[in-house]
Coordinates of C-alpha atoms and ligand atoms in Angstrom, one line a residue:
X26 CA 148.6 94.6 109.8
X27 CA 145.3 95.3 108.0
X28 CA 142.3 96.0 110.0
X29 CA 139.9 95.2 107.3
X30 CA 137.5 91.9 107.7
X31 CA 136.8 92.4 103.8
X32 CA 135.4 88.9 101.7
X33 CA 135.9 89.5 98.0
X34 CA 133.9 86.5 95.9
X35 CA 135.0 86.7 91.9
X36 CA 132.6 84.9 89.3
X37 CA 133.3 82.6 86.3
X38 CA 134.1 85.3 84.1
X39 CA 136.8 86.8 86.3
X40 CA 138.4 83.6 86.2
X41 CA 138.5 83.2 82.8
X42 CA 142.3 83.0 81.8
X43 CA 145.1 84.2 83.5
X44 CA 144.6 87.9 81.9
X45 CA 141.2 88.0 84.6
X46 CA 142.8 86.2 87.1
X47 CA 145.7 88.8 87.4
X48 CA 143.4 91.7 87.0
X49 CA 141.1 89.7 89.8
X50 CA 143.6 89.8 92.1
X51 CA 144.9 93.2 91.5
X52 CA 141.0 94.4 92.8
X53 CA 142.2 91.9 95.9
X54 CA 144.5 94.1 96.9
X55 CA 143.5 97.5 96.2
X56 CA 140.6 96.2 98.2
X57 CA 142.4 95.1 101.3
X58 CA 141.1 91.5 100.5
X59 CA 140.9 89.1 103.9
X60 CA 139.2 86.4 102.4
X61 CA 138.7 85.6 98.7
X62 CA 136.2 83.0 97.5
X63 CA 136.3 82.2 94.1
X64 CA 134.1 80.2 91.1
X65 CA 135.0 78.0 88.7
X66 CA 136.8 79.4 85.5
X67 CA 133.4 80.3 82.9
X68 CA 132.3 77.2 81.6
X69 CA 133.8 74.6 83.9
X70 CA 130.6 73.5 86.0
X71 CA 128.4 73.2 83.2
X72 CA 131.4 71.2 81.5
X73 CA 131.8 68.7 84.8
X74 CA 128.4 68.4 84.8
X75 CA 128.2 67.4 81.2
X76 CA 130.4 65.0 81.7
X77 CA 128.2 63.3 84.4
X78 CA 125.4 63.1 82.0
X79 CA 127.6 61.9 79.1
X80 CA 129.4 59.3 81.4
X81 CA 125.4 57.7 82.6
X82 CA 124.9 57.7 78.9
X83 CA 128.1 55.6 78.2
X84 CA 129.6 58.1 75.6
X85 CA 132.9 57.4 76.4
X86 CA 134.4 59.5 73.4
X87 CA 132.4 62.6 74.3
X88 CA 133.2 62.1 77.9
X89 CA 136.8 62.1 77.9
X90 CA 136.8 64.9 75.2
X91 CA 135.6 67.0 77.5
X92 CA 137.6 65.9 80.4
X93 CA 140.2 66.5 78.1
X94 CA 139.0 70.1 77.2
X95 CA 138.9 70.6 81.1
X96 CA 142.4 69.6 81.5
X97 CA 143.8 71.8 78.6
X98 CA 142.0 74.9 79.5
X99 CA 143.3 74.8 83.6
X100 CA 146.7 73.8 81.8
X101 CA 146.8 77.0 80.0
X102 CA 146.2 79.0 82.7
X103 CA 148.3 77.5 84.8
X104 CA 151.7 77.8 82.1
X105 CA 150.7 81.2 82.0
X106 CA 150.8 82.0 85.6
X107 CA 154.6 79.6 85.8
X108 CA 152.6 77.6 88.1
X109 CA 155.1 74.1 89.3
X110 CA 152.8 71.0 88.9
X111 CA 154.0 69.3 92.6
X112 CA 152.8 68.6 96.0
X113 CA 149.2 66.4 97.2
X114 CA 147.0 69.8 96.5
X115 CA 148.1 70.1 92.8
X116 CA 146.4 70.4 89.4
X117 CA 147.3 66.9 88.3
X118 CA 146.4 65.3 91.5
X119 CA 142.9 67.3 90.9
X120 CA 143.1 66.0 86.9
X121 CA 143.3 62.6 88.2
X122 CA 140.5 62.6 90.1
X123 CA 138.5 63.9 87.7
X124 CA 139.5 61.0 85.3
X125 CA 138.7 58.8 88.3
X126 CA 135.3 60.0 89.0
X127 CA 134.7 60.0 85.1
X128 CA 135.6 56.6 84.6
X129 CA 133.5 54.9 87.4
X130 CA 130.1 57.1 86.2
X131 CA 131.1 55.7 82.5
X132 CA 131.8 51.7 84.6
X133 CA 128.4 51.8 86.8
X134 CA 126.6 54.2 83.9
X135 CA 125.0 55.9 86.9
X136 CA 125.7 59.4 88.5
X137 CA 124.2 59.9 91.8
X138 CA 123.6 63.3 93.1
X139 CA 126.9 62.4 95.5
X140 CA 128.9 61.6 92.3
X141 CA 127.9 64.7 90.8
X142 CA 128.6 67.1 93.1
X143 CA 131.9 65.5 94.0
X144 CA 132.7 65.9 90.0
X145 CA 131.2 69.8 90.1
X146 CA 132.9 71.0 93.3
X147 CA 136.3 69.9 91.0
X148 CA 135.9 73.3 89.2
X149 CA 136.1 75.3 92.2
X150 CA 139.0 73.3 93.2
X151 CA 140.8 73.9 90.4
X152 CA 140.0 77.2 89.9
X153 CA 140.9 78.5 93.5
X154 CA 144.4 76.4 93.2
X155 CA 144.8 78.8 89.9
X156 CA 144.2 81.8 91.7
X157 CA 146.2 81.1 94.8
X158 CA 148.9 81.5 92.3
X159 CA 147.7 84.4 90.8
X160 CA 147.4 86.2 94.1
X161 CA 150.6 85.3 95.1
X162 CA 152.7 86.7 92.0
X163 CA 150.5 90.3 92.5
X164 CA 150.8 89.9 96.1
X165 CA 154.5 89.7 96.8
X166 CA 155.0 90.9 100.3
X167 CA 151.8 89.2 101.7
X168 CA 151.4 85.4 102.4
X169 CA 148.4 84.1 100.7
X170 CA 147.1 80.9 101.6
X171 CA 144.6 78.3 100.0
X172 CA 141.9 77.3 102.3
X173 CA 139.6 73.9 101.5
X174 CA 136.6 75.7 101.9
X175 CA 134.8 71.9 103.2
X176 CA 136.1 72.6 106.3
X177 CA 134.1 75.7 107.2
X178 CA 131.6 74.9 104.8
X179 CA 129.1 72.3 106.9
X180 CA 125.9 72.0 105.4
X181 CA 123.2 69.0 105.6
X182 CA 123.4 66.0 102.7
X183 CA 120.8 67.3 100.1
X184 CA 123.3 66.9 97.5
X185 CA 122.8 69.5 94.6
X186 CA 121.2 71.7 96.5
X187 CA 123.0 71.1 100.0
X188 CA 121.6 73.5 103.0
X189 CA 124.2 75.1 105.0
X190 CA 124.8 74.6 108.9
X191 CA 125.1 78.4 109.5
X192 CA 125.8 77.7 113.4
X193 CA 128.8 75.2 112.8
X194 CA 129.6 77.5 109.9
X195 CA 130.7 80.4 112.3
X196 CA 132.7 77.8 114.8
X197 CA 134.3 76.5 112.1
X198 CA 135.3 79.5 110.7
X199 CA 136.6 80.7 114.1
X200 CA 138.9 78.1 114.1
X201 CA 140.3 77.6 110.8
X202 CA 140.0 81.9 110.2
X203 CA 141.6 83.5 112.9
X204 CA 140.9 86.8 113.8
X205 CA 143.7 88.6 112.0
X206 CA 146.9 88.8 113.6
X207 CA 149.1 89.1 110.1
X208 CA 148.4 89.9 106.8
X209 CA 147.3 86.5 104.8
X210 CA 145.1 86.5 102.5
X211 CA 142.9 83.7 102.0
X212 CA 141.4 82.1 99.0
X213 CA 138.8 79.5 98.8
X214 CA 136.3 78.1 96.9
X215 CA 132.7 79.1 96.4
X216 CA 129.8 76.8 95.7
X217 CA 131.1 73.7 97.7
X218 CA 130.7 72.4 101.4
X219 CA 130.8 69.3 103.3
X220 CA 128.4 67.1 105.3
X221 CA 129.3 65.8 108.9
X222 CA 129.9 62.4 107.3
X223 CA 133.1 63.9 105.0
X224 CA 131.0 64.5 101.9
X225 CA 131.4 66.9 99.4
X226 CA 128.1 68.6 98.6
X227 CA 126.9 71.8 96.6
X228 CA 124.5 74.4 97.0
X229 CA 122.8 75.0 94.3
X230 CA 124.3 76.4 90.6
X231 CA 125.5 80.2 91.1
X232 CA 125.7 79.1 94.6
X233 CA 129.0 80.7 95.0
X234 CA 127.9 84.3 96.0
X235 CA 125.7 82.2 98.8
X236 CA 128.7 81.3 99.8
X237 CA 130.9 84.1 100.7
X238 CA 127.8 85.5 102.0
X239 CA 127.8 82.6 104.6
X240 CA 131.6 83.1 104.8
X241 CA 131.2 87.0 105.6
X242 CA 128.8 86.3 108.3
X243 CA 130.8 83.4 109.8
X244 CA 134.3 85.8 110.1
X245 CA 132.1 88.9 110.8
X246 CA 133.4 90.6 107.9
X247 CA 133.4 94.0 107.7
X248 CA 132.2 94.0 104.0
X249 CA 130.8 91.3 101.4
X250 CA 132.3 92.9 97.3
X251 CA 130.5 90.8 94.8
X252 CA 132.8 91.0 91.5
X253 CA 131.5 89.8 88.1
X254 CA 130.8 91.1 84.5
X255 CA 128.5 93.8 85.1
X256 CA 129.3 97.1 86.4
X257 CA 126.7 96.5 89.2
X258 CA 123.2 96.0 89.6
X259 CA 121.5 97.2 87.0
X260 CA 117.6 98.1 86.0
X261 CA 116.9 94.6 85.2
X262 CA 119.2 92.2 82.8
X263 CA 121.7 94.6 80.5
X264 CA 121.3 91.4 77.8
X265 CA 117.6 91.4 77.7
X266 CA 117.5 95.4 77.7
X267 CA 120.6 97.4 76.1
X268 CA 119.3 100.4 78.0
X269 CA 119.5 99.3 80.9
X270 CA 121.7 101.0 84.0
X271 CA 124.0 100.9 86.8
X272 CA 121.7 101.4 90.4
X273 CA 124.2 103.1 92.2
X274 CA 122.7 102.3 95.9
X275 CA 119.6 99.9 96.5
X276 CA 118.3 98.7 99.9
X277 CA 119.0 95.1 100.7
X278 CA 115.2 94.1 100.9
X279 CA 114.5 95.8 97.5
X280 CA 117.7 93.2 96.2
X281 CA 116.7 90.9 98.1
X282 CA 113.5 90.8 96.0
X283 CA 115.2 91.7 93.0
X284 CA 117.3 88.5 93.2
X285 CA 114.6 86.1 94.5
X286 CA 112.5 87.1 91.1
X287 CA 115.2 86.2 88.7
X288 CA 118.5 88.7 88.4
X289 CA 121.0 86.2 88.1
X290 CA 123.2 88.9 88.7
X291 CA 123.0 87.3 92.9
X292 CA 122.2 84.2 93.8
X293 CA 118.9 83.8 95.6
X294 CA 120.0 83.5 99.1
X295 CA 122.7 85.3 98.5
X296 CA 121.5 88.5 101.0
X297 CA 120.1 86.7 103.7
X298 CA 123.4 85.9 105.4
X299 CA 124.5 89.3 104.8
X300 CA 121.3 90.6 106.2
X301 CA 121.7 89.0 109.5
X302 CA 124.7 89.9 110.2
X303 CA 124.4 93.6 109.1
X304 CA 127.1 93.4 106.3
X305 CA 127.1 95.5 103.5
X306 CA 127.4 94.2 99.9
X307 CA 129.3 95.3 97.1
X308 CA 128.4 94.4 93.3
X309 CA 131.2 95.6 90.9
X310 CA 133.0 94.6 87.4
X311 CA 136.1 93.0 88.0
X312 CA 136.5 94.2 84.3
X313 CA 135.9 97.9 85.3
X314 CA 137.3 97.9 88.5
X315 CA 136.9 101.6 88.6
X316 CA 133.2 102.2 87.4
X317 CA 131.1 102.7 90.3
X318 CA 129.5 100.0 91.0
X319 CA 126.0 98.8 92.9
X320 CA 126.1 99.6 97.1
X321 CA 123.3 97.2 99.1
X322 CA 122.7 99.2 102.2
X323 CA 119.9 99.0 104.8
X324 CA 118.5 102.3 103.7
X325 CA 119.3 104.6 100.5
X326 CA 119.1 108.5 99.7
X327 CA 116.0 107.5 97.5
X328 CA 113.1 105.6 97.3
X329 CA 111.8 105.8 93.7
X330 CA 108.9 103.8 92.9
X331 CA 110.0 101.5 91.0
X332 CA 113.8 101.2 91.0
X333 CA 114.3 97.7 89.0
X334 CA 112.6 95.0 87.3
X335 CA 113.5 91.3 86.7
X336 CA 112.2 88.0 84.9
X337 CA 111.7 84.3 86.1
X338 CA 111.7 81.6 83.0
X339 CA 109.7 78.9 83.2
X340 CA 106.9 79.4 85.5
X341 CA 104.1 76.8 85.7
X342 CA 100.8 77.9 87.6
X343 CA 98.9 75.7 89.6
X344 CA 95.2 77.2 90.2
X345 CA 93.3 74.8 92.7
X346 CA 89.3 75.3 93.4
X347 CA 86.8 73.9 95.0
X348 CA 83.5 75.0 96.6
X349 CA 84.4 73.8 99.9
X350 CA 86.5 76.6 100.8
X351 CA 83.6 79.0 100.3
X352 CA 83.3 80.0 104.7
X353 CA 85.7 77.3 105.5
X354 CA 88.9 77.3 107.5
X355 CA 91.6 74.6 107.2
X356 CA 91.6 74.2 103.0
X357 CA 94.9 76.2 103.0
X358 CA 96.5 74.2 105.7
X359 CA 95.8 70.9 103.8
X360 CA 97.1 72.5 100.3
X361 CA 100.5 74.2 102.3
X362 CA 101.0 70.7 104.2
X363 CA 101.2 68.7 100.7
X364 CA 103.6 71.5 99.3
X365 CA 105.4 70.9 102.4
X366 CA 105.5 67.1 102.1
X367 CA 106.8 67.8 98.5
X368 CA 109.1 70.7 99.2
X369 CA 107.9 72.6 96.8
X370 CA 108.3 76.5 97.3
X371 CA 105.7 78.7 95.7
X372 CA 106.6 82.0 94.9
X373 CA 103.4 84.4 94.2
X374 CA 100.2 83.5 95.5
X375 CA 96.4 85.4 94.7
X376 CA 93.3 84.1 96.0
X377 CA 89.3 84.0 95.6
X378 CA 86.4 82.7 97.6
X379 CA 86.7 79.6 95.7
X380 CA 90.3 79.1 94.8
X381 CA 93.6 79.9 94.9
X382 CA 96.5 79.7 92.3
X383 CA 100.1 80.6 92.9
X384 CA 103.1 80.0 90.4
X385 CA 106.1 77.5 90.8
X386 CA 109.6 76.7 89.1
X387 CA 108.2 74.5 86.0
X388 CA 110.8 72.0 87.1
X389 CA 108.3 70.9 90.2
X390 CA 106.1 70.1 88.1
X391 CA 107.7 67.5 86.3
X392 CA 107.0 65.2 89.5
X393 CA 103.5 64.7 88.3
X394 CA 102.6 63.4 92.7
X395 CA 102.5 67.3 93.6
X396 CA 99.0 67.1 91.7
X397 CA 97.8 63.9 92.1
X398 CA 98.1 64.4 96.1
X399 CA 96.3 67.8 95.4
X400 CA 93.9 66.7 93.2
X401 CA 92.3 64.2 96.2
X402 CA 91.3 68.0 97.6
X403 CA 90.0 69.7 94.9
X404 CA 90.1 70.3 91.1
X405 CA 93.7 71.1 89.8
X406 CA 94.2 73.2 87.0
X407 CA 98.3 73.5 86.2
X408 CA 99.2 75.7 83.0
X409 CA 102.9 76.0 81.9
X410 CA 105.6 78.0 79.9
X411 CA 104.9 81.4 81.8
X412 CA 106.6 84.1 82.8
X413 CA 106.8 86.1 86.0
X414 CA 107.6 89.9 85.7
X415 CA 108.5 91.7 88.8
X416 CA 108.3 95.6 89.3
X417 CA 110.7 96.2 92.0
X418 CA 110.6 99.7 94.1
X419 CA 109.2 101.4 97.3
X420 CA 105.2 101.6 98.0
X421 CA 104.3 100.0 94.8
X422 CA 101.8 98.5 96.5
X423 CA 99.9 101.7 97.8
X424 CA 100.1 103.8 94.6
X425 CA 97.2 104.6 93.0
X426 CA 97.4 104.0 89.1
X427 CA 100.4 102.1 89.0
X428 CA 98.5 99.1 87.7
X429 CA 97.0 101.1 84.9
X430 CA 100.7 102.5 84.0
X431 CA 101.7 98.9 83.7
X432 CA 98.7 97.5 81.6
X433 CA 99.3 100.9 79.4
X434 CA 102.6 99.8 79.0
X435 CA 102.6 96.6 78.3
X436 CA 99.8 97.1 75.9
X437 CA 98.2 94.2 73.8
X438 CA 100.6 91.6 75.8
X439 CA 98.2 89.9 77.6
X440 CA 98.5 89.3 81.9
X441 CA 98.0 86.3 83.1
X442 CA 97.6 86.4 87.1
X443 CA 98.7 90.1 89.4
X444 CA 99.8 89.5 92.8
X445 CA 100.1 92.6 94.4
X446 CA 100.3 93.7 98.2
X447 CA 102.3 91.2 100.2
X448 CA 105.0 93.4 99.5
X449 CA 105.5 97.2 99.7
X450 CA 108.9 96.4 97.3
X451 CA 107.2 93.8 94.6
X452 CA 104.3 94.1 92.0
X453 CA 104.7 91.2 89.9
X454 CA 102.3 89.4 86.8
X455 CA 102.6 86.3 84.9
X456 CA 102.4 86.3 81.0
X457 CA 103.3 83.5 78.2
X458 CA 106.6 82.4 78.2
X459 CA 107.6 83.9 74.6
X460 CA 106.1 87.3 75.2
X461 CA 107.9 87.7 78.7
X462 CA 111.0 89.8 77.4
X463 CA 109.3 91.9 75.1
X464 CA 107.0 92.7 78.3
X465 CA 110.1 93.5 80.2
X466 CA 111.4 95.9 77.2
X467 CA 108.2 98.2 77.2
X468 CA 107.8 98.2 80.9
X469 CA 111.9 99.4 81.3
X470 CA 111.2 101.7 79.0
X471 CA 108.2 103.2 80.0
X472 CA 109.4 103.6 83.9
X473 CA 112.8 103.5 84.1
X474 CA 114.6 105.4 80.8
X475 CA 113.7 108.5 80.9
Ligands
ADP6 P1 129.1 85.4 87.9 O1 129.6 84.3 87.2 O2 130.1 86.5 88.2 O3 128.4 85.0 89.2 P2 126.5 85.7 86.7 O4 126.5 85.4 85.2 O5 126.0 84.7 87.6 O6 128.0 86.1 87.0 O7 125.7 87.1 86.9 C1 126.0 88.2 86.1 C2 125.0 88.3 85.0 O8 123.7 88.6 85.6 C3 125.2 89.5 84.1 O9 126.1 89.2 83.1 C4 123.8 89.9 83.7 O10 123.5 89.3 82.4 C5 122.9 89.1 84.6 N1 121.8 90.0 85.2 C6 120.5 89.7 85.4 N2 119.9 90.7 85.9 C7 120.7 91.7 86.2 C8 120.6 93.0 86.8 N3 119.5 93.4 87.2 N4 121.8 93.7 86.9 C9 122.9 93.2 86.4 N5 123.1 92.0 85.9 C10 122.0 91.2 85.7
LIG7 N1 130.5 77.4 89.5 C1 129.1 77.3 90.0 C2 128.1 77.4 88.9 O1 128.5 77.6 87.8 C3 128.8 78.2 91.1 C4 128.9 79.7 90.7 O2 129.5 80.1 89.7 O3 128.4 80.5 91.5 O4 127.0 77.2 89.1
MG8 MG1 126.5 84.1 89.5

């Protein structure tokens, strides 16, 4: 009987072949594993979701070639881990649906955002099938059991981007987790949940990290270990910055920011169930099991200044004026109310007497209502293909100078909008699209290799 509450979640690349899967679960149990939540093998979900866009097209050649490449590459993995091909829950009873679904996209040539998500979540459900076995031939004196993760995982229908129930979550999971009593490990799949209705849904792309999150804080766990390619979080992106390195402890509001302004290394939301309920979170390399690793605490040994930094692609900023706001009350309401009536979420935000401008995802944008409805309150100005750059650290808000580090720095690369303040942990800028990396390079290197 193990004491330990621990949720492990493993990315695509640590279930890559059976070679990852096998060194995935080893980490499992030298990490007293409770509950194990798991992506699709690298490559899968973009390949499902291929296949949704190829079936709408009516390429029927190209879609089953790649329902085909599907099919070979879990068929591989599964020879190699002696994996028996029977029972309701198996790998061909998964391959079937996937022709299924594949087949009526190619009939109707139309995938709705229920279609698709009921063809993405198929990765997971493969994958976690895979490593059920995996876990089982490392594991051999512990039961390990496969759970369908739609029956904890309760979230509303917004299909593609599904919001989870966090409430029903934690009932859920007290009925189909029990507090332990033996020692079964669980495995189960990231990214996917289920509405009240019985529908499959997903939460977003990277969204399994967001999911054992909501796991850990639905069993209580006792720790949340984040395992993917990188030996933790680093100063900002290893492949945009070669120099970049390992943070060995970082608070959770400082990651928190950190993953909001682009490292893909967590999803988004990925620290806000954590947060709540207090867990602390683990980032290692399931390829370097024994490197150190990142630690997400609520409070570190040091503070520096700036501890990290991070990119967002594809920015678009909307700047909005008009003369009316000049003494006026009520002109942000109006502009926040449309955003809210267009869910749009804006991310840094400066303002003037006369006017305001605040950044976006580009991908809002392409719903061209956002600015007419706007425009009826005053002048819209939208520019596109920018880059937000984000200086994580502690007071970088209250230190004198920074800003004239960073614009020595960066040089003749030319800024675009600052917001600074809101945050003691954030100081972030805009500049053009192709010059953000090279931005990034000069800023790592003048604050953070020394
Ligand atoms: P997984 O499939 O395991 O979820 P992801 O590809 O989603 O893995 O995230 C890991 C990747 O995040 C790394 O390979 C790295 O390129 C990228 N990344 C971006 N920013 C950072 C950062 N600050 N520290 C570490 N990795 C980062
Ligand atoms: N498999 C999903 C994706 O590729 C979720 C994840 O990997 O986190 O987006
Ligand atoms: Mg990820």
């Amino acid at each position: 009987m193990s004491p330990s509450r621990n949720v492990l979640k493993f990315g695509g690349t640590s279930m890559a072949d059976a070679q990852a899967m096998l060194r995935s679960a080893q980490i499992c149990l030298d990490h007293h594993a409770y509950l194990v939540v798991v992506s699709a093998t690298s490559g899968t979900t973009n390949q499902l979701l291929e296949i949704a866009s190829q079936a709408e097209q009516g390429q029927r050649d190209r879609t089953h070639g790649l329902v085909d490449q599907i099919k070979n590459k879990h068929r591989l993995i599964a020879n190699d881990l002696r994996l028996s091909e029977n029972g309701p829950a198996s790998l061909e009873t998964l391959f079937g649906e996937l022709a299924t679904l594949a087949e009526g996209i190619l009939l109707m040539r139309e995938a709705s955002s229920r279609a698709r998500d009921r063809l993405a979540a198929l990765g997971e459900r493969m994958s976690s099938l895979l490593f059920r076995q995996a876990l089982s031939l490392t594991a051999q004196n512990q039961k390990v059991q496969l759970l369908d993760v739609r029956s904890v995982m309760r979230t509303d229908d917004n299909f593609g981007q599904a919001r989870p129930i966090t409430e029903k979550i934690r009932e859920l999971c007290a009925q189909h987790l029990p507090a332990m009593n033996d020692s079964t490990i669980y495995v189960t799949q990231g990214f996917i949940g289920e509405t009240e209705d019985g529908f499959t849904t997903t939460l977003g792309r990277g969204g399994s990290d967001y999911s054992a999150a909501l796991l850990a804080e639905g069993i209580e766990a006792s720790v949340l270990e984040i395992w993917t390619d990188v030996t933790g979080i680093a100063t900002t992106d290893p492949r945009l910055c070669p120099k970049a390195r390992s943070i060995p402890e970082i608070t959770f509001k400082e990651a928190a920011e950190l993953a909001v302004f682009g490292a893909k290394v967590l999803h988004p939301t990925t620290l806000a169930p954590a947060m709540r309920a207090r867990i602390p979170v683990f980032v290692g390399s399931s390829y370097e099991p024994k490197a150190k690793g990142t630690w997400i605490r609520w409070q570190t040994q040091d503070a520096p200044l700036v501890r990290a930094m991070a990119l967002r692609k594809n920015q678009g900023l909307i700047t909005l004026s008009t003369p009316k706001m000049l003494n006026q009350y009520g002109f942000l309401y109006e502009i926040f109310k449309i955003f809210n009536q267009h869910q749009v979420s804006v991310d840094a935000i400066t303002t003037s007497e006369i006017s305001v401008a605040m950044t976006v995802d580009a991908s809002v944008l392409i719903n061209k209502n956002l600015a007419r409805d706007l425009s009826e309150l005053c002048e819209v100005k939208i520019e596109q293909d920018l880059t937000l750059i984000s200086m994580i650290g502690n007071n970088i808000n209250h230190t004198a100078g920074l800003a004239l580090s960073i614009f020595g720095a960066l040089g003749n690369i030319n800024v675009r909008m600052i917001c600074q303040g809101a945050s003691i942990h954030n100081f972030c800028f805009l500049v053009q699209g192709n010059q953000g990396e090279e931005a990034l390079r000069r800023l790592h290197k003048a604050f953070l290799e020394n």
